[in-house]
Tab-separated table of C-alpha atoms in Angstrom:
chain	number	residue	atom	x	y	z
A	499	UNK	CA	0.000	0.000	0.000
A	500	UNK	CA	1.287	3.449	-0.837
A	501	UNK	CA	1.094	4.878	2.682
A	502	UNK	CA	2.718	8.123	1.550
A	503	UNK	CA	0.103	8.716	-1.127
A	504	UNK	CA	-1.195	12.301	-1.031
A	505	UNK	CA	-4.537	11.746	-2.777
A	506	UNK	CA	-6.733	8.829	-1.694
A	507	UNK	CA	-10.205	8.249	-3.153
A	508	UNK	CA	-10.082	11.780	-4.573
A	509	UNK	CA	-9.303	13.262	-1.139
A	510	UNK	CA	-6.204	15.425	-0.757
A	511	UNK	CA	-4.895	14.034	2.540
A	512	UNK	CA	-2.520	16.982	3.011
A	513	UNK	CA	-5.531	19.298	3.392
A	514	UNK	CA	-7.663	17.195	5.728
A	515	UNK	CA	-9.189	19.253	8.588
A	516	UNK	CA	-8.278	18.615	12.214
A	517	UNK	CA	-10.938	19.053	14.905
A	518	UNK	CA	-10.344	20.028	18.520
A	519	UNK	CA	-12.020	18.032	21.310
A	520	UNK	CA	-14.384	20.958	21.886
A	521	UNK	CA	-15.401	21.000	18.222
A	522	UNK	CA	-16.034	17.247	18.315
A	523	UNK	CA	-18.257	17.633	21.376
A	524	UNK	CA	-20.253	20.395	19.684
A	525	UNK	CA	-20.717	18.271	16.567
A	526	UNK	CA	-21.864	15.258	18.591
A	527	UNK	CA	-24.427	17.459	20.339
A	528	UNK	CA	-25.737	18.620	16.964
A	529	UNK	CA	-25.795	15.036	15.649
A	530	UNK	CA	-27.905	13.955	18.625
A	531	UNK	CA	-30.389	16.661	17.628
A	532	UNK	CA	-30.590	15.230	14.099
A	533	UNK	CA	-28.157	17.524	12.275
A	534	UNK	CA	-26.910	15.416	9.329
A	535	UNK	CA	-24.466	18.115	8.194
A	536	UNK	CA	-22.740	17.912	11.593
A	537	UNK	CA	-22.256	14.168	11.058
A	538	UNK	CA	-20.609	14.840	7.698
A	539	UNK	CA	-18.297	17.442	9.273
A	540	UNK	CA	-17.367	14.976	12.013
A	541	UNK	CA	-16.554	12.317	9.417
A	542	UNK	CA	-14.393	14.731	7.429
A	543	UNK	CA	-12.718	15.953	10.614
A	544	UNK	CA	-11.660	12.418	11.527
A	545	UNK	CA	-10.330	11.267	8.152
A	546	UNK	CA	-6.802	11.855	9.450
A	547	UNK	CA	-7.572	9.198	12.062
A	548	UNK	CA	-8.565	6.762	9.305
A	549	UNK	CA	-5.395	7.615	7.416
A	550	UNK	CA	-3.205	6.969	10.466
A	551	UNK	CA	-4.891	3.588	11.064
A	552	UNK	CA	-4.562	2.281	7.494
A	553	UNK	CA	-0.845	3.086	7.565
A	554	UNK	CA	-0.518	0.212	10.012
A	555	UNK	CA	-1.453	-2.100	7.163
A	556	UNK	CA	1.130	-0.740	4.719
A	557	UNK	CA	2.893	-4.114	4.580
A	558	UNK	CA	-0.280	-5.897	3.453
A	559	UNK	CA	0.237	-4.819	-0.147
A	560	UNK	CA	-3.383	-3.675	-0.506
A	561	UNK	CA	-4.690	-0.750	-2.503
A	562	UNK	CA	-4.686	2.422	-0.370
A	563	UNK	CA	-7.991	3.619	-1.845
A	564	UNK	CA	-9.738	0.379	-0.897
A	565	UNK	CA	-8.413	0.388	2.668
A	566	UNK	CA	-9.311	4.056	3.086
A	567	UNK	CA	-12.914	3.363	2.052
A	568	UNK	CA	-13.105	0.424	4.440
A	569	UNK	CA	-11.622	2.544	7.234
A	570	UNK	CA	-14.248	5.219	6.578
A	571	UNK	CA	-16.976	2.619	7.091
A	572	UNK	CA	-15.452	1.808	10.484
A	573	UNK	CA	-15.331	5.530	11.288
A	574	UNK	CA	-19.010	5.999	10.425
A	575	UNK	CA	-19.972	3.029	12.585
A	576	UNK	CA	-17.949	4.492	15.452
A	577	UNK	CA	-19.668	7.890	15.106
A	578	UNK	CA	-23.143	6.345	15.014
A	579	UNK	CA	-22.541	4.087	18.032
A	580	UNK	CA	-20.363	6.311	20.247
A	581	UNK	CA	-21.750	6.845	23.751
A	582	UNK	CA	-20.490	10.143	25.160
A	583	UNK	CA	-21.678	9.240	28.662
A	584	UNK	CA	-18.822	6.730	28.959
A	585	UNK	CA	-16.294	9.587	29.251
A	586	UNK	CA	-13.989	7.922	26.731
A	587	UNK	CA	-12.160	9.841	24.010
A	588	UNK	CA	-13.771	9.325	20.631
A	589	UNK	CA	-10.466	8.299	19.075
A	590	UNK	CA	-10.035	5.617	21.762
A	591	UNK	CA	-13.384	4.154	20.735
A	592	UNK	CA	-13.015	4.693	16.977
A	593	UNK	CA	-9.549	3.239	16.382
A	594	UNK	CA	-10.502	-0.379	17.284
A	595	UNK	CA	-13.616	-0.087	15.089
A	596	UNK	CA	-11.564	1.126	12.109
A	597	UNK	CA	-8.896	-1.530	12.675
A	598	UNK	CA	-11.603	-4.196	12.904
A	599	UNK	CA	-13.109	-3.170	9.573
A	600	UNK	CA	-9.671	-3.219	7.926
A	601	UNK	CA	-8.805	-6.629	9.345
A	602	UNK	CA	-12.110	-8.128	8.250
A	603	UNK	CA	-11.598	-6.703	4.788
A	604	UNK	CA	-8.061	-8.093	4.536
A	605	UNK	CA	-9.132	-11.478	5.845
A	606	UNK	CA	-11.944	-11.665	3.323
A	607	UNK	CA	-9.889	-10.256	0.477
A	608	UNK	CA	-7.100	-12.751	1.019
A	609	UNK	CA	-9.505	-15.695	1.003
A	610	UNK	CA	-11.539	-14.728	-2.046
A	611	UNK	CA	-10.483	-12.131	-4.560
A	612	UNK	CA	-13.438	-9.905	-5.348
A	613	UNK	CA	-13.351	-7.771	-8.470
A	614	UNK	CA	-12.752	-4.052	-8.006
A	615	UNK	CA	-16.043	-3.170	-9.692
A	616	UNK	CA	-18.002	-5.447	-7.367
A	617	UNK	CA	-16.283	-3.999	-4.313
A	618	UNK	CA	-17.066	-0.479	-5.516
A	619	UNK	CA	-20.756	-1.391	-5.787
A	620	UNK	CA	-20.659	-2.856	-2.269
A	621	UNK	CA	-19.068	0.311	-0.852
A	622	UNK	CA	-21.660	2.481	-2.596
A	623	UNK	CA	-24.415	0.283	-1.166
A	624	UNK	CA	-22.976	0.571	2.353
A	625	UNK	CA	-22.714	4.358	2.075
A	626	UNK	CA	-26.291	4.508	0.770
A	627	UNK	CA	-27.484	2.344	3.652
A	628	UNK	CA	-25.732	4.588	6.187
A	629	UNK	CA	-27.247	7.686	4.550
A	630	UNK	CA	-30.824	6.353	4.606
A	631	UNK	CA	-30.416	4.996	8.137
A	632	UNK	CA	-29.237	8.388	9.382
A	633	UNK	CA	-31.884	10.393	7.533
A	634	UNK	CA	-34.887	8.167	8.302
A	635	UNK	CA	-33.731	6.431	11.502
A	636	UNK	CA	-34.528	2.956	10.183
A	637	UNK	CA	-32.881	0.117	8.294
A	638	UNK	CA	-33.423	0.581	4.539
A	639	UNK	CA	-34.586	-2.263	2.312
A	640	UNK	CA	-32.443	-3.653	-0.494
A	641	UNK	CA	-34.865	-2.078	-2.974
A	642	UNK	CA	-34.311	1.356	-1.407
A	643	UNK	CA	-30.522	0.942	-1.434
A	644	UNK	CA	-30.605	-0.194	-5.071
A	645	UNK	CA	-32.743	2.810	-6.007
A	646	UNK	CA	-30.399	5.188	-4.154
A	647	UNK	CA	-27.364	4.037	-6.173
A	648	UNK	CA	-29.376	3.390	-9.367
A	649	UNK	CA	-28.605	-0.329	-9.707
A	650	UNK	CA	-30.637	-3.537	-9.818
A	651	UNK	CA	-31.226	-5.064	-6.395
A	652	UNK	CA	-29.776	-8.412	-7.519
A	653	UNK	CA	-26.453	-6.666	-8.224
A	654	UNK	CA	-26.509	-4.981	-4.818
A	655	UNK	CA	-27.150	-8.292	-3.042
A	656	UNK	CA	-24.369	-9.980	-5.018
A	657	UNK	CA	-21.895	-7.198	-4.197
A	658	UNK	CA	-22.706	-7.171	-0.476
A	659	UNK	CA	-22.494	-10.956	-0.291
A	660	UNK	CA	-19.115	-10.855	-2.041
A	661	UNK	CA	-17.495	-8.750	0.689
A	662	UNK	CA	-19.338	-10.320	3.628
A	663	UNK	CA	-16.973	-11.790	6.208
A	664	UNK	CA	-17.765	-14.593	8.668
A	665	UNK	CA	-17.146	-13.457	12.240
A	666	UNK	CA	-16.947	-15.235	15.560
A	667	UNK	CA	-19.697	-14.708	18.108
A	668	UNK	CA	-16.903	-14.131	20.586
A	669	UNK	CA	-15.278	-11.289	18.622
A	670	UNK	CA	-15.093	-8.238	20.932
A	671	UNK	CA	-16.818	-5.213	19.410
A	672	UNK	CA	-16.015	-2.802	22.242
A	673	UNK	CA	-13.820	-2.866	25.319
A	674	UNK	CA	-13.535	-0.509	28.268
A	675	UNK	CA	-11.096	-1.406	31.014
A	676	UNK	CA	-11.658	-5.071	31.799
A	677	UNK	CA	-15.200	-5.183	30.409
A	678	UNK	CA	-15.497	-6.479	26.862
A	679	UNK	CA	-18.703	-6.369	24.798
A	680	UNK	CA	-18.892	-9.379	22.464
A	681	UNK	CA	-20.905	-9.926	19.314
A	682	UNK	CA	-22.739	-12.723	21.130
A	683	UNK	CA	-24.075	-10.114	23.587
A	684	UNK	CA	-25.984	-8.558	20.684
A	685	UNK	CA	-27.600	-11.767	19.432
A	686	UNK	CA	-31.232	-12.377	20.194
A	687	UNK	CA	-32.151	-15.673	21.820
A	688	UNK	CA	-35.629	-16.498	20.527
A	689	UNK	CA	-35.508	-20.022	21.920
A	690	UNK	CA	-35.466	-18.742	25.469
A	691	UNK	CA	-38.586	-16.688	24.899
A	692	UNK	CA	-40.417	-19.883	25.779
A	693	UNK	CA	-41.245	-20.070	29.460
A	694	UNK	CA	-40.539	-23.761	29.989
A	695	UNK	CA	-37.520	-23.146	32.208
A	696	UNK	CA	-38.920	-20.089	33.998
A	697	UNK	CA	-40.863	-22.434	36.266
A	698	UNK	CA	-37.669	-23.701	37.841
A	699	UNK	CA	-38.022	-22.765	41.503
A	700	UNK	CA	-34.335	-22.391	42.233
A	701	UNK	CA	-33.911	-20.056	39.279
A	702	UNK	CA	-36.750	-17.880	40.534
A	703	UNK	CA	-35.161	-17.766	43.955
A	704	UNK	CA	-31.829	-16.754	42.450
A	705	UNK	CA	-33.485	-13.931	40.528
A	706	UNK	CA	-35.224	-12.672	43.675
A	707	UNK	CA	-31.792	-11.869	45.070
A	708	UNK	CA	-31.011	-9.450	42.253
A	709	UNK	CA	-31.535	-5.705	42.396
A	710	UNK	CA	-34.602	-4.382	40.568
A	711	UNK	CA	-32.480	-3.148	37.673
A	712	UNK	CA	-30.526	-6.429	37.363
A	713	UNK	CA	-33.767	-8.423	37.565
A	714	UNK	CA	-35.278	-6.337	34.785
A	715	UNK	CA	-32.209	-6.735	32.567
A	716	UNK	CA	-32.144	-10.539	32.992
A	717	UNK	CA	-35.877	-10.727	32.260
A	718	UNK	CA	-35.611	-8.611	29.110
A	719	UNK	CA	-32.465	-10.354	27.857
A	720	UNK	CA	-33.229	-14.018	28.510
A	721	UNK	CA	-37.010	-14.255	28.820
A	722	UNK	CA	-38.012	-11.714	26.175
A	723	UNK	CA	-35.035	-12.362	23.867
A	724	UNK	CA	-33.932	-8.732	23.505
A	725	UNK	CA	-30.437	-7.569	22.588
A	726	UNK	CA	-28.363	-5.436	24.942
A	727	UNK	CA	-28.939	-2.451	22.661
A	728	UNK	CA	-32.720	-2.872	22.897
A	729	UNK	CA	-32.525	-3.274	26.678
A	730	UNK	CA	-30.369	-0.148	26.965
A	731	UNK	CA	-32.940	1.855	24.973
A	732	UNK	CA	-35.821	0.521	27.069
A	733	UNK	CA	-34.360	1.275	30.497
A	734	UNK	CA	-32.459	4.417	29.409
A	735	UNK	CA	-28.870	3.482	30.244
A	736	UNK	CA	-25.828	2.841	28.067
A	737	UNK	CA	-25.131	-0.477	26.376
A	738	UNK	CA	-21.881	-0.831	28.321
A	739	UNK	CA	-23.804	-0.438	31.603
A	740	UNK	CA	-26.264	-3.135	30.532
A	741	UNK	CA	-23.326	-5.441	29.777
A	742	UNK	CA	-21.733	-4.881	33.186
A	743	UNK	CA	-25.007	-5.272	35.106
A	744	UNK	CA	-25.924	-8.401	33.155
A	745	UNK	CA	-22.575	-10.057	33.864
A	746	UNK	CA	-22.771	-9.141	37.541
A	747	UNK	CA	-26.323	-10.519	37.794
A	748	UNK	CA	-25.369	-13.809	36.115
A	749	UNK	CA	-22.337	-14.111	38.381
A	750	UNK	CA	-24.518	-13.668	41.483
A	751	UNK	CA	-27.105	-16.132	40.203
A	752	UNK	CA	-24.434	-18.735	39.454
A	753	UNK	CA	-23.000	-18.277	42.934
A	754	UNK	CA	-26.440	-18.866	44.498
A	755	UNK	CA	-27.157	-21.877	42.278
A	756	UNK	CA	-23.609	-23.141	42.845
A	757	UNK	CA	-23.155	-23.823	39.113
C-alpha cells in the first residue's frame, strides 16, 4: 500500500481538517439533535484518524484507496454508536472499530479475490445504507438501497455478499477497562422466549436476590429475547452499563445456584 500517497479516493490528505475536542463535542451534540451536516463534518474531521490507522497495514500490499474506504466505514460506525456518557475519548473508541473493519476486509480479500467493480458497488451500497439509516432512523430495504445508487437489487445483493466476512460470536466489538462487549451479547435468543424453564423454583429464587435493575435486565435479555442495545434503549442506560449489570447478575445467580 502506498502509505505516503497524497490523494486517496479523490481526497487530498494533506488538506484534511483537524478538529479540537471541543469542536467534536459540539458536533456530537448537533448530531444527537438530528443535524446530518454535523455528522458529515465529524466524518471529514476524523479522516486523518482513518489515514493513520490504514498506515498500520502498509505491509499488506493492498490498494490504499480500498483500505481508506473500508476505514471510513469503520469511522461511520464508530460515530453512530459512540456513547459520550462513557467519558472515553472518541479516538479511543473509533480506532478499534476502524482496525476491525480493515482486518475483516483483509481477511476476506485474502480468502476470495473480489473484483474491483463489485467492491465499488458494495461500498456504494454501504454508504447509501448509512445515509438512509441516518436520515430516516430505520434500516433501509435492499430495494431502497438499489434505487439510491441506481442499480438492480440483484447486483446490490451480489456485491454485499461478495465482501461479507464470517465473524466469531466471541469477537469483541467494544472494550472498556476489563469489560469487553462481544458480538454474542448482541444476538437475540428467541428459543429462550419460551417459558418452559422459567418455572424452575431455584432459578426464581436466584433472581429474587437481584436488584430491581438487574432483575429487569435478565428478564428482558433471557425471557423476552432482547439484545443489549434494545434493553439499553428501554431502560435508558448505556449499552456498556447493561453489559456490566448483566454479567454481575449472572455471576450472582451462578454463585447462588452453585453452578
